[in-house]
Every structure is written in C-alpha cells, then in structure tokens.
Amino acid sequence: MKQIDRLRSFGLFETRVPRYTSYPTAPVFSPNVGATVQATALAALNPADPVSVYIHIPFCERLCWFCACRTQGTKTLSPVESYIGTLEQELALLASTLPDGLRMGRMHWGGGTPTILPPSLIHRLARAVKAVIPHTDDWEFSVEIDPTMVDGDKVAALAAEGMNRASIGIQDFDPEVQQAIGRLQPFDMTRDCVADLRAAGIRSLNADLVYGLPHQDLARLDDTVSKVLELSPDRIALFGYAHVPWMSKRQQLIDEDALPKDLERYRLSERAARRFVEAGLESIGIDHFARPEDGLAVAAQSGRLRRNFQGYVDDSCATLIGLGASSISRLPTEYIQNAAATPAYVQRIEAGELAGARGHVMTEDDLLRARAIEMLMCDFRLDLEALREAHGDAVDALRPEVALLRERFGDMVEGSGTMVSIPPEVRALTRIIARQFDAHVPEGARFSQAS
C-alpha cells in the first residue's frame, strides 16, 4: 500500500492528462491551419522517403457504448459505398498534389469497422490507394478487425490485397461486461476469426483489450486474459477505458456506478500486465505487450519505438497521410485533421478541395518537445544529449522543466545531469511526467484519467 499511496500523492487517480499520441495534442489544433497548408506540405514531401497511409472508415453496424471514436451506425451498405466513392475522389486530389514517385511503406485501415466492407469494396479501396501511392516491397498493411463483422471471404480479400497484420478488437470476454458496453462477441466467434486470419497467412496478430469497464473484476479479467493467451496473439494493447460522456454521448448508456473505482482499476491493469509478462510477452511502453521476436519488441529493444495516433508502432515513416473523415495527417512540420463530421468531409471533397479543416504548424520548440515526450512515452527516459544532436542548443529550453521534474518527483525519477529515467515501479506516472514538458495544454481541455 505504501507504493500505491506514493502514486496517489502524485495524482495518479485524479489527474486527467493527454495520452500523447501526438504533440501538440488535437485540442490545440486551429481552424486557421487547413487545406491550403495541407496542399503545400503534401506537395513538398520528399518522394525518396516512404510514407504511411491511414484510412478512416467511420461506419459500424452497431455502436458500442464504450467507444469514443468518430463513427456512425448503418444497417445498409449504401452510405458505405458512397463513402468509398468520396475516398476515391480524395485520392484523385492527392494524385494531383503529391510529388511523383512517392511510395507507401505502411497502410492502416481503422474505424469504425473497416470489416463492414464487403470483398468488392475491399478490393476497390485497396486498389485505388495503390494506384495513387504504390507500396514498397517490404510494406505493411494492417486492418482493424471486428470478429462479429468478418468472414472467410473478407479475410481472403484483405489478404489478397496484401494485409499482413490484423488488429482484433476484444475489450473483454465476460458476457456481463459485454452486455454493459453494448458489444456482444462470443469467444468462439473470435477464435474462429483468428483461425481464418492465421490460415490466410497473416504474420502478425494484435489483440486490443480494455480495463476499467463496467462490472470488471480481477476474476473476470483473469478469465479474459486466459482466453486471449489461448489465441496466441503477437501483440496486445491494454487500454484504460476513458469515460468521456461529455464527448461521446453513447457512453451515457454506461452505468457509472458499475465502473471499477480508482484502486480497482489500477489493480486490473497491473494484474493483466503481470500475466502477459509471465506468459513470455515483453512490456512495451505504458500499455502494449509483444512477443520478443515481434517487430514492436525489436523496435523497443533497439530504440526505434515510436508513438502516433495508432499507439505504439515500429513504423519508420516520418510522414503519415490521413484519408477520410476526421483523419489526422502528420506531415514534416504540420498536423492536419480532415473535417471530422462525415457530411462536412464529403462536402469539402465534392467541392474539389482537400478536406483539411484544422491543424497546427510546429515550431522548433514544438518539434523538440514532441521528441522529448515521445522519448518518455516510449523509452521511459529523457536523454538531453541525444536531443542536442538533433536540435542543437534549443535543448537548453528544457532544462528548467527537468529541474522542476526532479524537484516535484524526487526519487520517483532517476538519473542526473543530462539523463532522466522513470523506474519500472512508477511508470504508471509516465503521462503525468510527460505533461511537465507540454507547453500547449489548452485551458478547459478535458482528457482521460492517468491511471
């Protein structure tokens, strides 16, 4: 209890902080940075450097109550097919903007539910992207998979288009928990989905779990973890449920009284993490786990782990191009987010414009702090000398924050001089520590809790 009391004293259970999948964070983005900046930045890309491509499919057949993603429900394929047509129009605009010879090193489809697409639309979308941005020989194509919305034909279509990594949404296998979050997904159905993916030759399988859900307790989570390990995933993401009903109205359907209290929530995450490590997976960052031979673990071991809107990645591409409603692009010195609402996105594209609606142009100080925060989030250490190699004397601007960090956290952080590190026993505080270097926390912004 002494360790928990120390973590509590530093605000673990009441502090709300960004997840730092970007810096600056999205609430800082301005409508003054939009399609014009987007077009200029895209045209200036170096065609010798491969890019990542993210495509957002904002449709679900059912809306899970726990989800805070930009999605909309549909019972027919008509709006989905229309949306694919809009994506093709956006790709045509990109084709006239991007420099010749640009290639794609990574592609990820997220949502929503990308597997709402039937095989015909899977082929149509994949081929439209490849026609504009051909892929490299060693590219990676990953897709978020909903086991309740996929079958052998869809898996075969994705594999034929080059999918070699799949991310399966699980959350929790307990029936009462599933009922409380509006997502019914039997274990047998998920196991069959995994079998189809493995049979199709998918080399990397990721499982997404969530702790802090209503009615979760240690026994139920233990059972879910056992079932997940039976599926033998290569990577596991263990996310803390973010209860943000002011932002995601569907979360109002969740009974707040059934949510685990702060200490219970912390113990859930610790128990699951311990079991994954005991099963032979390596702990990656604050909430990922991977088999030692998986690319994510290899990247972590070699200092190449990165963090973006998809969480922890081993993606070496410096540029991420986002397509579709609400997608965010990370360009060399800009963040640009497409219009968030699907009708607004469609309207911009049909008007013959890129869909960038807000963003941020990064200063040298932003670039410095972004890398400093990424170091802490990925490697649990801040190396000022390594930063100096890339940013020169600008790194001296961080020295006051380093001094305040040591003053505030004392022996909770280690190192001296130009190095600060977060020891394993207090890594639950990582997001709180990273916030010390955030010069852009907007007034009134509401984030998820740190624990």
CSV table of C-alpha atoms in Angstrom, one decimal:
chain,number,residue,atom,x,y,z
A,1,MET,CA,0.0,0.0,0.0
A,2,LYS,CA,2.9,2.3,0.6
A,3,GLN,CA,3.8,2.4,-3.2
A,4,ILE,CA,0.1,3.0,-4.1
A,5,ASP,CA,0.0,5.8,-1.6
A,6,ARG,CA,3.0,7.4,-3.2
A,7,LEU,CA,1.4,7.1,-6.7
A,8,ARG,CA,-1.8,8.6,-5.3
A,9,SER,CA,0.1,11.5,-3.8
A,10,PHE,CA,1.4,12.4,-7.3
A,11,GLY,CA,-2.1,12.5,-8.7
A,12,LEU,CA,-2.4,9.1,-10.4
A,13,PHE,CA,-6.0,8.6,-9.6
A,14,GLU,CA,-7.5,12.0,-10.1
A,15,THR,CA,-5.3,13.6,-12.8
A,16,ARG,CA,-6.5,13.8,-16.3
A,17,VAL,CA,-3.8,14.1,-18.9
A,18,PRO,CA,-3.4,13.5,-22.7
A,19,ARG,CA,-2.4,10.1,-24.0
A,20,TYR,CA,0.3,11.8,-26.0
A,21,THR,CA,-0.3,10.0,-29.3
A,22,SER,CA,0.7,13.4,-30.7
A,23,TYR,CA,2.3,16.6,-29.5
A,24,PRO,CA,0.8,19.1,-29.6
A,25,THR,CA,-2.4,17.3,-28.8
A,26,ALA,CA,-5.5,17.7,-31.0
A,27,PRO,CA,-7.4,20.2,-28.8
A,28,VAL,CA,-4.6,22.7,-29.8
A,29,PHE,CA,-5.3,22.4,-33.5
A,30,SER,CA,-6.6,25.6,-35.1
A,31,PRO,CA,-9.1,26.2,-38.0
A,32,ASN,CA,-6.6,28.7,-39.4
A,33,VAL,CA,-4.4,25.7,-40.5
A,34,GLY,CA,-6.4,23.8,-43.1
A,35,ALA,CA,-6.5,22.7,-46.7
A,36,THR,CA,-4.1,25.3,-48.1
A,37,VAL,CA,-1.4,24.4,-45.7
A,38,GLN,CA,-2.2,20.7,-46.2
A,39,ALA,CA,-1.7,21.0,-50.0
A,40,THR,CA,1.6,22.9,-49.7
A,41,ALA,CA,3.0,20.4,-47.2
A,42,LEU,CA,2.0,17.4,-49.3
A,43,ALA,CA,3.5,18.8,-52.5
A,44,ALA,CA,6.8,19.4,-50.7
A,45,LEU,CA,7.2,15.8,-49.5
A,46,ASN,CA,10.4,14.1,-50.5
A,47,PRO,CA,9.5,11.3,-52.9
A,48,ALA,CA,12.6,9.3,-51.7
A,49,ASP,CA,11.0,8.9,-48.2
A,50,PRO,CA,8.1,6.3,-48.0
A,51,VAL,CA,5.0,7.4,-46.2
A,52,SER,CA,2.4,5.8,-44.0
A,53,VAL,CA,-1.3,6.0,-45.0
A,54,TYR,CA,-4.2,5.8,-42.6
A,55,ILE,CA,-7.8,5.4,-43.9
A,56,HIS,CA,-10.7,6.0,-41.6
A,57,ILE,CA,-13.9,4.0,-42.2
A,58,PRO,CA,-16.5,5.7,-39.9
A,59,PHE,CA,-19.2,3.1,-40.1
A,60,CYS,CA,-20.4,0.4,-37.7
A,61,GLU,CA,-23.4,-1.9,-37.9
A,62,ARG,CA,-23.8,-1.4,-34.2
A,63,LEU,CA,-22.4,1.4,-32.0
A,64,CYS,CA,-20.6,0.0,-29.0
A,65,TRP,CA,-21.3,2.2,-25.9
A,66,PHE,CA,-17.8,2.3,-24.6
A,67,CYS,CA,-16.3,3.7,-27.9
A,68,ALA,CA,-15.3,7.4,-28.2
A,69,CYS,CA,-14.2,7.1,-31.9
A,70,ARG,CA,-15.8,9.1,-34.7
A,71,THR,CA,-18.3,6.6,-36.0
A,72,GLN,CA,-21.9,6.3,-37.2
A,73,GLY,CA,-24.3,3.4,-37.4
A,74,THR,CA,-25.7,2.0,-40.6
A,75,LYS,CA,-27.8,-1.1,-41.4
A,76,THR,CA,-27.2,-0.9,-45.2
A,77,LEU,CA,-24.2,-0.7,-47.4
A,78,SER,CA,-25.5,2.3,-49.4
A,79,PRO,CA,-23.8,5.0,-47.3
A,80,VAL,CA,-20.6,2.9,-47.1
A,81,GLU,CA,-20.4,2.5,-50.9
A,82,SER,CA,-21.0,6.3,-51.3
A,83,TYR,CA,-18.2,7.0,-48.8
A,84,ILE,CA,-15.8,4.8,-50.7
A,85,GLY,CA,-16.6,6.9,-53.8
A,86,THR,CA,-15.6,10.0,-51.8
A,87,LEU,CA,-12.4,8.4,-50.7
A,88,GLU,CA,-11.6,7.8,-54.4
A,89,GLN,CA,-12.2,11.5,-55.1
A,90,GLU,CA,-9.9,12.4,-52.2
A,91,LEU,CA,-7.3,10.1,-53.7
A,92,ALA,CA,-7.6,11.8,-57.0
A,93,LEU,CA,-7.0,15.2,-55.3
A,94,LEU,CA,-3.9,13.7,-53.7
A,95,ALA,CA,-2.7,12.4,-57.0
A,96,SER,CA,-2.6,15.9,-58.4
A,97,THR,CA,-0.9,17.2,-55.3
A,98,LEU,CA,1.8,14.7,-54.2
A,99,PRO,CA,5.2,14.6,-55.9
A,100,ASP,CA,5.8,11.9,-58.5
A,101,GLY,CA,7.5,8.8,-57.2
A,102,LEU,CA,6.1,8.8,-53.7
A,103,ARG,CA,5.7,5.3,-52.2
A,104,MET,CA,3.8,3.9,-49.3
A,105,GLY,CA,5.6,1.9,-46.6
A,106,ARG,CA,2.6,1.3,-44.3
A,107,MET,CA,-1.1,1.4,-44.7
A,108,HIS,CA,-3.7,1.0,-41.9
A,109,TRP,CA,-7.5,0.9,-42.0
A,110,GLY,CA,-9.3,1.9,-38.9
A,111,GLY,CA,-12.7,3.0,-37.8
A,112,GLY,CA,-15.4,2.5,-37.1
A,113,THR,CA,-15.4,-1.0,-38.6
A,114,PRO,CA,-13.3,-1.5,-41.7
A,115,THR,CA,-14.6,-5.1,-42.0
A,116,ILE,CA,-18.0,-3.7,-42.7
A,117,LEU,CA,-16.7,-3.5,-46.3
A,118,PRO,CA,-17.7,-6.5,-48.5
A,119,PRO,CA,-15.0,-8.1,-50.6
A,120,SER,CA,-15.8,-5.9,-53.6
A,121,LEU,CA,-15.3,-2.7,-51.7
A,122,ILE,CA,-12.2,-4.0,-50.0
A,123,HIS,CA,-10.6,-4.6,-53.5
A,124,ARG,CA,-11.9,-1.3,-54.8
A,125,LEU,CA,-10.5,0.8,-52.0
A,126,ALA,CA,-7.1,-1.0,-51.7
A,127,ARG,CA,-6.5,-0.7,-55.5
A,128,ALA,CA,-7.5,2.9,-55.5
A,129,VAL,CA,-4.9,3.7,-52.9
A,130,LYS,CA,-2.2,1.7,-54.6
A,131,ALA,CA,-2.9,3.4,-57.9
A,132,VAL,CA,-2.0,6.8,-56.3
A,133,ILE,CA,0.7,5.8,-53.8
A,134,PRO,CA,2.3,2.5,-54.9
A,135,HIS,CA,3.7,0.5,-52.0
A,136,THR,CA,7.3,-0.5,-51.2
A,137,ASP,CA,8.4,-4.2,-51.5
A,138,ASP,CA,8.5,-4.5,-47.7
A,139,TRP,CA,5.3,-2.6,-46.9
A,140,GLU,CA,2.9,-3.4,-44.0
A,141,PHE,CA,-0.8,-3.4,-44.4
A,142,SER,CA,-2.8,-3.6,-41.2
A,143,VAL,CA,-6.5,-3.6,-40.6
A,144,GLU,CA,-8.7,-3.3,-37.5
A,145,ILE,CA,-10.9,-6.4,-37.5
A,146,ASP,CA,-14.3,-6.9,-35.8
A,147,PRO,CA,-14.8,-10.6,-35.4
A,148,THR,CA,-18.6,-10.1,-35.5
A,149,MET,CA,-18.3,-8.4,-38.9
A,150,VAL,CA,-15.9,-10.6,-40.8
A,151,ASP,CA,-15.9,-13.9,-42.6
A,152,GLY,CA,-13.6,-16.0,-44.7
A,153,ASP,CA,-14.4,-14.1,-47.9
A,154,LYS,CA,-13.5,-10.8,-46.4
A,155,VAL,CA,-10.3,-12.1,-44.9
A,156,ALA,CA,-9.3,-13.6,-48.2
A,157,ALA,CA,-10.0,-10.3,-50.0
A,158,LEU,CA,-7.8,-8.4,-47.4
A,159,ALA,CA,-5.1,-11.0,-47.7
A,160,ALA,CA,-5.2,-10.8,-51.5
A,161,GLU,CA,-4.6,-7.0,-51.3
A,162,GLY,CA,-1.6,-7.5,-49.0
A,163,MET,CA,-2.9,-7.4,-45.5
A,164,ASN,CA,-0.1,-8.9,-43.3
A,165,ARG,CA,-1.1,-7.6,-39.8
A,166,ALA,CA,-4.5,-7.7,-38.2
A,167,SER,CA,-5.8,-5.9,-35.1
A,168,ILE,CA,-8.7,-7.7,-33.4
A,169,GLY,CA,-11.0,-5.7,-31.1
A,170,ILE,CA,-11.8,-7.8,-28.0
A,171,GLN,CA,-12.2,-5.5,-25.0
A,172,ASP,CA,-13.4,-8.2,-22.6
A,173,PHE,CA,-14.9,-11.7,-23.0
A,174,ASP,CA,-17.2,-11.7,-19.9
A,175,PRO,CA,-20.9,-11.7,-21.0
A,176,GLU,CA,-22.0,-9.3,-18.3
A,177,VAL,CA,-19.2,-6.8,-19.2
A,178,GLN,CA,-20.1,-7.2,-22.9
A,179,GLN,CA,-23.7,-6.6,-22.2
A,180,ALA,CA,-22.9,-3.4,-20.2
A,181,ILE,CA,-20.8,-1.9,-23.0
A,182,GLY,CA,-23.1,-2.9,-25.9
A,183,ARG,CA,-20.7,-5.3,-27.6
A,184,LEU,CA,-21.6,-9.0,-27.7
A,185,GLN,CA,-18.8,-11.0,-29.0
A,186,PRO,CA,-18.5,-14.7,-28.0
A,187,PHE,CA,-15.1,-16.2,-27.6
A,188,ASP,CA,-15.8,-19.0,-30.1
A,189,MET,CA,-16.6,-16.4,-32.8
A,190,THR,CA,-13.3,-14.6,-32.0
A,191,ARG,CA,-11.3,-17.9,-32.0
A,192,ASP,CA,-12.8,-18.7,-35.5
A,193,CYS,CA,-11.8,-15.3,-36.7
A,194,VAL,CA,-8.2,-15.8,-35.5
A,195,ALA,CA,-8.1,-19.2,-37.2
A,196,ASP,CA,-9.2,-17.6,-40.5
A,197,LEU,CA,-6.6,-14.9,-40.2
A,198,ARG,CA,-3.8,-17.4,-39.5
A,199,ALA,CA,-4.9,-19.7,-42.3
A,200,ALA,CA,-4.7,-16.7,-44.6
A,201,GLY,CA,-1.1,-16.2,-43.7
A,202,ILE,CA,-1.4,-13.2,-41.5
A,203,ARG,CA,2.0,-12.9,-39.9
A,204,SER,CA,1.2,-10.5,-37.0
A,205,LEU,CA,-1.9,-10.5,-34.9
A,206,ASN,CA,-2.7,-7.8,-32.4
A,207,ALA,CA,-5.4,-8.1,-29.7
A,208,ASP,CA,-7.0,-5.0,-28.2
A,209,LEU,CA,-8.2,-5.2,-24.6
A,210,VAL,CA,-9.7,-2.6,-22.2
A,211,TYR,CA,-9.6,-2.4,-18.5
A,212,GLY,CA,-11.8,-0.3,-16.3
A,213,LEU,CA,-15.0,-1.4,-17.9
A,214,PRO,CA,-18.3,-1.8,-16.0
A,215,HIS,CA,-18.6,-4.9,-13.9
A,216,GLN,CA,-14.9,-5.9,-14.5
A,217,ASP,CA,-13.2,-7.5,-11.5
A,218,LEU,CA,-10.0,-9.5,-11.1
A,219,ALA,CA,-11.6,-12.9,-11.6
A,220,ARG,CA,-13.4,-11.8,-14.8
A,221,LEU,CA,-10.3,-10.1,-16.2
A,222,ASP,CA,-8.2,-13.2,-15.4
A,223,ASP,CA,-10.6,-15.3,-17.4
A,224,THR,CA,-10.4,-12.9,-20.4
A,225,VAL,CA,-6.6,-12.8,-20.2
A,226,SER,CA,-6.5,-16.7,-20.2
A,227,LYS,CA,-8.8,-16.7,-23.3
A,228,VAL,CA,-6.7,-14.1,-25.1
A,229,LEU,CA,-3.5,-16.0,-24.4
A,230,GLU,CA,-5.2,-19.1,-25.9
A,231,LEU,CA,-5.5,-17.1,-29.1
A,232,SER,CA,-1.7,-16.6,-29.1
A,233,PRO,CA,-1.5,-13.0,-30.4
A,234,ASP,CA,1.8,-11.5,-31.3
A,235,ARG,CA,0.9,-8.1,-29.8
A,236,ILE,CA,-1.5,-7.0,-27.1
A,237,ALA,CA,-2.7,-3.5,-26.4
A,238,LEU,CA,-4.2,-3.0,-22.9
A,239,PHE,CA,-6.0,0.3,-22.9
A,240,GLY,CA,-7.7,2.0,-19.9
A,241,TYR,CA,-11.3,2.8,-20.6
A,242,ALA,CA,-11.8,6.5,-21.0
A,243,HIS,CA,-15.2,7.5,-19.7
A,244,VAL,CA,-15.9,10.8,-21.5
A,245,PRO,CA,-19.7,11.0,-21.9
A,246,TRP,CA,-19.4,14.8,-22.5
A,247,MET,CA,-17.6,14.0,-25.7
A,248,SER,CA,-19.1,10.6,-26.7
A,249,LYS,CA,-22.9,10.7,-26.0
A,250,ARG,CA,-23.3,7.0,-26.3
A,251,GLN,CA,-21.2,6.5,-23.2
A,252,GLN,CA,-24.2,7.9,-21.3
A,253,LEU,CA,-25.7,4.4,-21.7
A,254,ILE,CA,-23.0,3.0,-19.4
A,255,ASP,CA,-23.8,2.8,-15.7
A,256,GLU,CA,-21.1,4.9,-14.0
A,257,ASP,CA,-21.8,3.1,-10.7
A,258,ALA,CA,-20.7,-0.2,-12.3
A,259,LEU,CA,-17.3,1.2,-13.3
A,260,PRO,CA,-14.3,0.0,-11.2
A,261,LYS,CA,-13.1,2.5,-8.6
A,262,ASP,CA,-9.6,4.0,-8.9
A,263,LEU,CA,-7.7,1.4,-6.9
A,264,GLU,CA,-9.7,-1.5,-8.5
A,265,ARG,CA,-8.9,0.0,-12.0
A,266,TYR,CA,-5.2,0.2,-11.2
A,267,ARG,CA,-5.1,-3.4,-9.9
A,268,LEU,CA,-6.9,-4.6,-13.0
A,269,SER,CA,-4.2,-3.1,-15.2
A,270,GLU,CA,-1.4,-4.4,-13.0
A,271,ARG,CA,-2.8,-8.0,-12.9
A,272,ALA,CA,-3.3,-8.2,-16.7
A,273,ALA,CA,0.2,-6.7,-17.3
A,274,ARG,CA,1.8,-9.2,-14.9
A,275,ARG,CA,0.1,-12.2,-16.6
A,276,PHE,CA,1.2,-11.1,-20.1
A,277,VAL,CA,4.8,-10.8,-19.0
A,278,GLU,CA,4.6,-14.1,-17.2
A,279,ALA,CA,3.3,-15.6,-20.4
A,280,GLY,CA,6.5,-14.5,-22.2
A,281,LEU,CA,5.5,-11.2,-23.8
A,282,GLU,CA,7.6,-8.2,-23.3
A,283,SER,CA,6.2,-5.0,-21.9
A,284,ILE,CA,6.2,-2.2,-24.4
A,285,GLY,CA,5.7,1.4,-23.4
A,286,ILE,CA,2.8,2.1,-21.0
A,287,ASP,CA,0.2,-0.3,-22.4
A,288,HIS,CA,1.5,-2.7,-25.1
A,289,PHE,CA,3.0,-6.2,-25.0
A,290,ALA,CA,4.7,-8.2,-27.7
A,291,ARG,CA,6.4,-11.5,-28.3
A,292,PRO,CA,10.2,-11.0,-28.3
A,293,GLU,CA,10.5,-11.7,-32.0
A,294,ASP,CA,7.7,-9.3,-33.0
A,295,GLY,CA,8.7,-6.1,-34.7
A,296,LEU,CA,7.3,-3.9,-31.9
A,297,ALA,CA,9.5,-5.6,-29.3
A,298,VAL,CA,12.5,-5.5,-31.6
A,299,ALA,CA,11.9,-1.7,-32.2
A,300,ALA,CA,11.7,-1.2,-28.4
A,301,GLN,CA,14.9,-3.1,-27.8
A,302,SER,CA,16.8,-1.1,-30.4
A,303,GLY,CA,15.4,2.4,-29.5
A,304,ARG,CA,13.2,2.7,-32.7
A,305,LEU,CA,9.9,2.5,-30.9
A,306,ARG,CA,7.6,5.4,-31.9
A,307,ARG,CA,4.2,6.7,-30.9
A,308,ASN,CA,1.4,8.1,-33.1
A,309,PHE,CA,-2.4,8.1,-33.4
A,310,GLN,CA,-2.4,4.3,-33.6
A,311,GLY,CA,-0.5,4.0,-30.3
A,312,TYR,CA,3.0,2.4,-30.2
A,313,VAL,CA,4.4,1.5,-33.6
A,314,ASP,CA,7.6,0.3,-35.2
A,315,ASP,CA,6.8,2.5,-38.2
A,316,SER,CA,9.9,4.2,-39.5
A,317,CYS,CA,8.0,6.5,-41.9
A,318,ALA,CA,8.3,10.1,-40.8
A,319,THR,CA,5.1,11.2,-42.6
A,320,LEU,CA,1.5,9.9,-42.0
A,321,ILE,CA,-1.2,10.8,-44.5
A,322,GLY,CA,-4.7,10.5,-43.2
A,323,LEU,CA,-7.6,9.9,-45.5
A,324,GLY,CA,-11.3,10.0,-44.7
A,325,ALA,CA,-13.5,11.9,-42.3
A,326,SER,CA,-11.6,13.0,-39.1
A,327,SER,CA,-8.3,11.5,-40.1
A,328,ILE,CA,-5.2,13.3,-39.0
A,329,SER,CA,-2.1,13.7,-41.1
A,330,ARG,CA,1.4,14.1,-39.5
A,331,LEU,CA,3.5,15.9,-42.1
A,332,PRO,CA,7.1,17.0,-41.6
A,333,THR,CA,6.2,20.2,-39.6
A,334,GLU,CA,2.4,20.1,-39.6
A,335,TYR,CA,-0.6,18.3,-38.2
A,336,ILE,CA,-3.7,18.5,-40.4
A,337,GLN,CA,-7.1,17.0,-39.5
A,338,ASN,CA,-9.7,16.4,-42.1
A,339,ALA,CA,-13.2,17.7,-41.4
A,340,ALA,CA,-14.5,15.4,-38.5
A,341,ALA,CA,-18.2,15.0,-39.4
A,342,THR,CA,-18.7,12.8,-42.4
A,343,PRO,CA,-21.1,15.2,-44.2
A,344,ALA,CA,-18.6,18.1,-43.8
A,345,TYR,CA,-15.8,15.9,-45.1
A,346,VAL,CA,-17.8,14.8,-48.1
A,347,GLN,CA,-18.8,18.4,-48.9
A,348,ARG,CA,-15.2,19.6,-49.0
A,349,ILE,CA,-14.1,16.7,-51.2
A,350,GLU,CA,-17.0,17.1,-53.6
A,351,ALA,CA,-16.1,20.8,-53.9
A,352,GLY,CA,-12.8,19.8,-55.3
A,353,GLU,CA,-10.8,20.7,-52.2
A,354,LEU,CA,-8.7,18.7,-49.8
A,355,ALA,CA,-10.5,18.0,-46.5
A,356,GLY,CA,-8.1,19.6,-44.0
A,357,ALA,CA,-10.2,21.6,-41.6
A,358,ARG,CA,-7.8,22.4,-38.7
A,359,GLY,CA,-4.3,21.7,-37.7
A,360,HIS,CA,-1.1,23.1,-36.3
A,361,VAL,CA,2.2,24.2,-37.8
A,362,MET,CA,5.0,23.1,-35.5
A,363,THR,CA,7.8,25.5,-34.3
A,364,GLU,CA,11.3,24.3,-33.5
A,365,ASP,CA,10.3,24.2,-29.8
A,366,ASP,CA,7.3,22.0,-30.7
A,367,LEU,CA,9.5,19.6,-32.6
A,368,LEU,CA,11.9,19.5,-29.6
A,369,ARG,CA,9.2,18.9,-27.0
A,370,ALA,CA,7.4,16.3,-29.3
A,371,ARG,CA,10.5,14.2,-29.4
A,372,ALA,CA,11.2,14.7,-25.6
A,373,ILE,CA,7.7,13.5,-24.8
A,374,GLU,CA,7.9,10.6,-27.2
A,375,MET,CA,11.2,9.5,-25.5
A,376,LEU,CA,9.5,9.4,-22.2
A,377,MET,CA,6.4,7.6,-23.5
A,378,CYS,CA,8.4,5.0,-25.5
A,379,ASP,CA,11.7,4.6,-23.6
A,380,PHE,CA,10.9,5.9,-20.1
A,381,ARG,CA,13.9,8.2,-20.3
A,382,LEU,CA,14.8,11.7,-21.5
A,383,ASP,CA,18.3,12.0,-23.0
A,384,LEU,CA,19.1,15.7,-23.4
A,385,GLU,CA,22.4,14.9,-25.2
A,386,ALA,CA,20.6,12.8,-27.8
A,387,LEU,CA,18.1,15.6,-28.3
A,388,ARG,CA,21.0,18.1,-28.7
A,389,GLU,CA,22.3,16.1,-31.7
A,390,ALA,CA,19.0,16.8,-33.5
A,391,HIS,CA,18.0,20.2,-32.1
A,392,GLY,CA,21.3,21.9,-31.0
A,393,ASP,CA,21.3,24.4,-28.3
A,394,ALA,CA,17.4,24.6,-28.4
A,395,VAL,CA,17.5,21.7,-26.0
A,396,ASP,CA,18.6,24.1,-23.2
A,397,ALA,CA,15.0,25.3,-23.1
A,398,LEU,CA,14.1,22.1,-21.4
A,399,ARG,CA,16.5,22.4,-18.5
A,400,PRO,CA,14.0,24.4,-16.3
A,401,GLU,CA,11.4,21.7,-16.8
A,402,VAL,CA,14.0,19.0,-16.0
A,403,ALA,CA,14.8,20.8,-12.8
A,404,LEU,CA,11.1,21.2,-11.8
A,405,LEU,CA,10.6,17.5,-12.7
A,406,ARG,CA,13.3,16.4,-10.2
A,407,GLU,CA,12.1,18.9,-7.6
A,408,ARG,CA,8.5,17.6,-7.9
A,409,PHE,CA,9.0,13.9,-8.2
A,410,GLY,CA,12.3,13.5,-6.3
A,411,ASP,CA,13.5,9.9,-6.2
A,412,MET,CA,10.5,8.8,-8.3
A,413,VAL,CA,12.7,9.7,-11.2
A,414,GLU,CA,16.3,8.5,-11.7
A,415,GLY,CA,19.4,9.9,-13.4
A,416,SER,CA,21.4,13.0,-13.2
A,417,GLY,CA,22.9,15.7,-15.4
A,418,THR,CA,21.6,15.2,-19.0
A,419,MET,CA,19.5,12.0,-18.3
A,420,VAL,CA,16.2,11.4,-16.6
A,421,SER,CA,14.6,8.0,-16.4
A,422,ILE,CA,11.4,6.6,-15.0
A,423,PRO,CA,11.9,3.3,-13.0
A,424,PRO,CA,9.5,0.4,-13.6
A,425,GLU,CA,7.7,0.8,-10.2
A,426,VAL,CA,6.4,4.3,-11.1
A,427,ARG,CA,5.8,4.0,-14.8
A,428,ALA,CA,2.1,4.4,-14.1
A,429,LEU,CA,3.0,8.1,-13.7
A,430,THR,CA,4.6,8.4,-17.2
A,431,ARG,CA,1.8,10.5,-18.8
A,432,ILE,CA,1.8,12.9,-15.8
A,433,ILE,CA,5.6,13.2,-16.0
A,434,ALA,CA,5.4,13.8,-19.8
A,435,ARG,CA,3.0,16.6,-19.2
A,436,GLN,CA,5.8,18.5,-17.5
A,437,PHE,CA,7.2,19.2,-21.0
A,438,ASP,CA,3.8,20.2,-22.6
A,439,ALA,CA,3.8,23.9,-23.4
A,440,HIS,CA,0.4,23.7,-25.1
A,441,VAL,CA,-2.1,22.3,-22.5
A,442,PRO,CA,-5.3,24.3,-23.6
A,443,GLU,CA,-7.4,25.9,-20.9
A,444,GLY,CA,-10.6,23.9,-20.3
A,445,ALA,CA,-9.5,20.8,-22.3
A,446,ARG,CA,-10.7,17.5,-20.7
A,447,PHE,CA,-8.6,14.4,-21.0
A,448,SER,CA,-8.8,10.8,-19.8
A,449,GLN,CA,-7.6,9.9,-16.3
A,450,ALA,CA,-3.9,8.9,-15.9
A,451,SER,CA,-4.5,5.6,-14.2
